[in-house]
Amino acid sequence: MKHYIPARYPNAHPSGSPRRRYTRREAERLIDHAERILRFCENLLASL
């Protein structure tokens, strides 16, 4: 859940904004996952 609600709602964590809750490594890993999902969806749509 760390990557779902708090990243979309800036006030979800009383301790601060979402950008302060992720390490660089976590952020890079999540960006990689998002890019993979995007490529999968693009390929799926292209095959329709």
C-alpha atoms as one frame of an Amber mdcrd trajectory, in Angstrom:
protein
   0.000   0.000   0.000   2.965   2.333   0.420   3.023   2.869  -3.324  -0.687
   3.329  -3.910  -2.634   5.756  -1.758   0.137   7.947  -0.289   1.643   8.721
  -3.681  -1.721   9.971  -4.946  -2.813  11.957  -1.899  -0.173  14.359  -0.578
  -1.768  14.576   2.871  -2.100  10.803   3.411   0.910  10.802   5.742   0.859
  13.241   8.617   4.664  13.085   8.741   5.158  14.782   5.379   4.808  14.631
   1.636   5.160  11.382  -0.356   8.462  12.486  -1.883  10.096  12.225   1.530
   8.922   8.636   2.050  10.862   6.997  -0.801  14.545   6.337  -1.249  16.153
   6.982  -4.615  16.469   3.224  -5.110  12.754   2.666  -4.424  11.804   5.492
  -6.764  13.988   4.158  -9.574  12.589   0.649  -9.113   9.016   1.942  -9.213
   9.717   3.994 -12.329  11.141   0.866 -13.966   7.995  -1.078 -13.068   5.779
   1.685 -14.444   7.751   1.768 -17.710   7.407  -2.010 -18.072   3.660  -1.813
 -17.510   3.384   0.989 -20.054   5.342  -1.004 -22.675   3.162  -4.062 -22.029
  -0.006  -2.013 -22.508   1.336  -0.346 -25.652   2.218  -3.738 -27.146  -1.154
  -5.152 -26.184  -3.018  -2.260 -27.782  -0.854  -2.435 -30.909  -1.805  -6.085
 -31.357  -5.559  -5.384 -31.369
